[in-house]
């Protein structure tokens, strides 16, 4: 099938395009390169040995987007494009709501006009908010504590309402836990602009000597070693989850959320130790105060994705640390 991938030059998007092409799909990327580089598109071609179309288009540019759909009749859309920095969203709420919500509305209207009513949406475990017990289950109430999180909650609601109003739509809402790692080739991976917000790219830059030490945000949580526990999932496992979601969207209609995680929690200090041991590097760190908005523990109940999508994560922490480090070394 020909699939349009918004944000396909990004971290998760590029890994998903590799798996789509490897599975025999045709890929059309739409990306405004606000948090990615066009060279990722060439790396996708290099890894797969296959070609794909790339359009540097912003979803807010309706006319350009309409032209892409006119030139490329697609069977489905995988929608990654969106701003995703929690802290930045608190400082720039208007930009986040405009880019993420209006961009999605224009995409959905353009899809409908083109007769494409199948979408896989990049949601996030952040929608589980602060009050749900772990492991998180898809039926739990969703909420948010920052504008970024609210855009995910709102877009899930938009897709639920659209599918309710027009039952011919399919919308698969993928709630990612903590995607890390990189493709085994080392050619694509996570390269955030500026100082990383997230743990793994920060650890990798400390190990690489780019940053002096890791600040561990609190060791007084109600967790085994007091540091935050998260469900880290290899980005290639996550990418493969999108293929399973695409198959589901082709076979079923309606809006359906799925957790994409491993079901296992790893603490910050466990991750530091795993990265050091796996890659034979040092990651100096200092315990500092908690980061506002963080929760103690977040990890997935993975049973629904296993039962319905016939998908589960296969790679462990060691491989995630190995592949992250390999990408950093290739990027030097
Ligand atoms: C993980 C753990 C931190 C950095 C965020 C977004 C979420 C999703 C994934 C988009 C926590 C600790 C981190 C550091 C640290 N993004 N930490 N020092 O916060 O679970 O999720 O990224 O969808 O929406 O909220 O990920 O990697 O920032 O933090 O101690 O320098 O590492 O406190 O316990 P998080 P993270």
Short mmCIF file of C-alpha atoms in Angstrom, two decimals, residues 75-79 104 107-108 111 116-122 155 159 162-163 169-173 245-246 249 254:
data_model
loop_
_atom_site.label_atom_id
_atom_site.label_comp_id
_atom_site.label_asym_id
_atom_site.label_seq_id
_atom_site.Cartn_x
_atom_site.Cartn_y
_atom_site.Cartn_z
CA UNK A 75 -4.32 4.23 1.27
CA UNK A 76 -3.44 5.44 4.76
CA UNK A 77 -1.57 8.10 6.74
CA UNK A 78 0.79 7.63 9.67
CA UNK A 79 0.81 10.96 11.50
CA UNK A 104 -3.95 17.73 12.39
CA UNK A 107 -4.49 16.94 7.54
CA UNK A 108 -7.81 15.25 8.36
CA UNK A 111 -7.47 13.23 3.82
CA UNK A 116 -8.34 8.53 2.52
CA UNK A 117 -9.94 7.61 5.86
CA UNK A 118 -7.30 5.50 7.58
CA UNK A 119 -4.90 7.10 10.07
CA UNK A 120 -2.36 5.81 12.58
CA UNK A 121 -1.76 8.56 15.14
CA UNK A 122 1.38 9.13 17.20
CA UNK A 155 -6.26 14.87 18.97
CA UNK A 159 -10.28 11.14 16.12
CA UNK A 162 -14.64 11.73 13.75
CA UNK A 163 -14.91 7.93 13.78
CA UNK A 169 -12.97 6.09 9.32
CA UNK A 170 -10.22 4.02 10.96
CA UNK A 171 -8.00 5.66 13.59
CA UNK A 172 -5.37 3.74 15.56
CA UNK A 173 -4.11 5.76 18.53
CA UNK A 245 -1.35 -0.85 13.55
CA UNK A 246 -1.54 -0.15 9.80
CA UNK A 249 -6.53 0.09 10.31
CA UNK A 254 -13.40 2.99 14.41
#
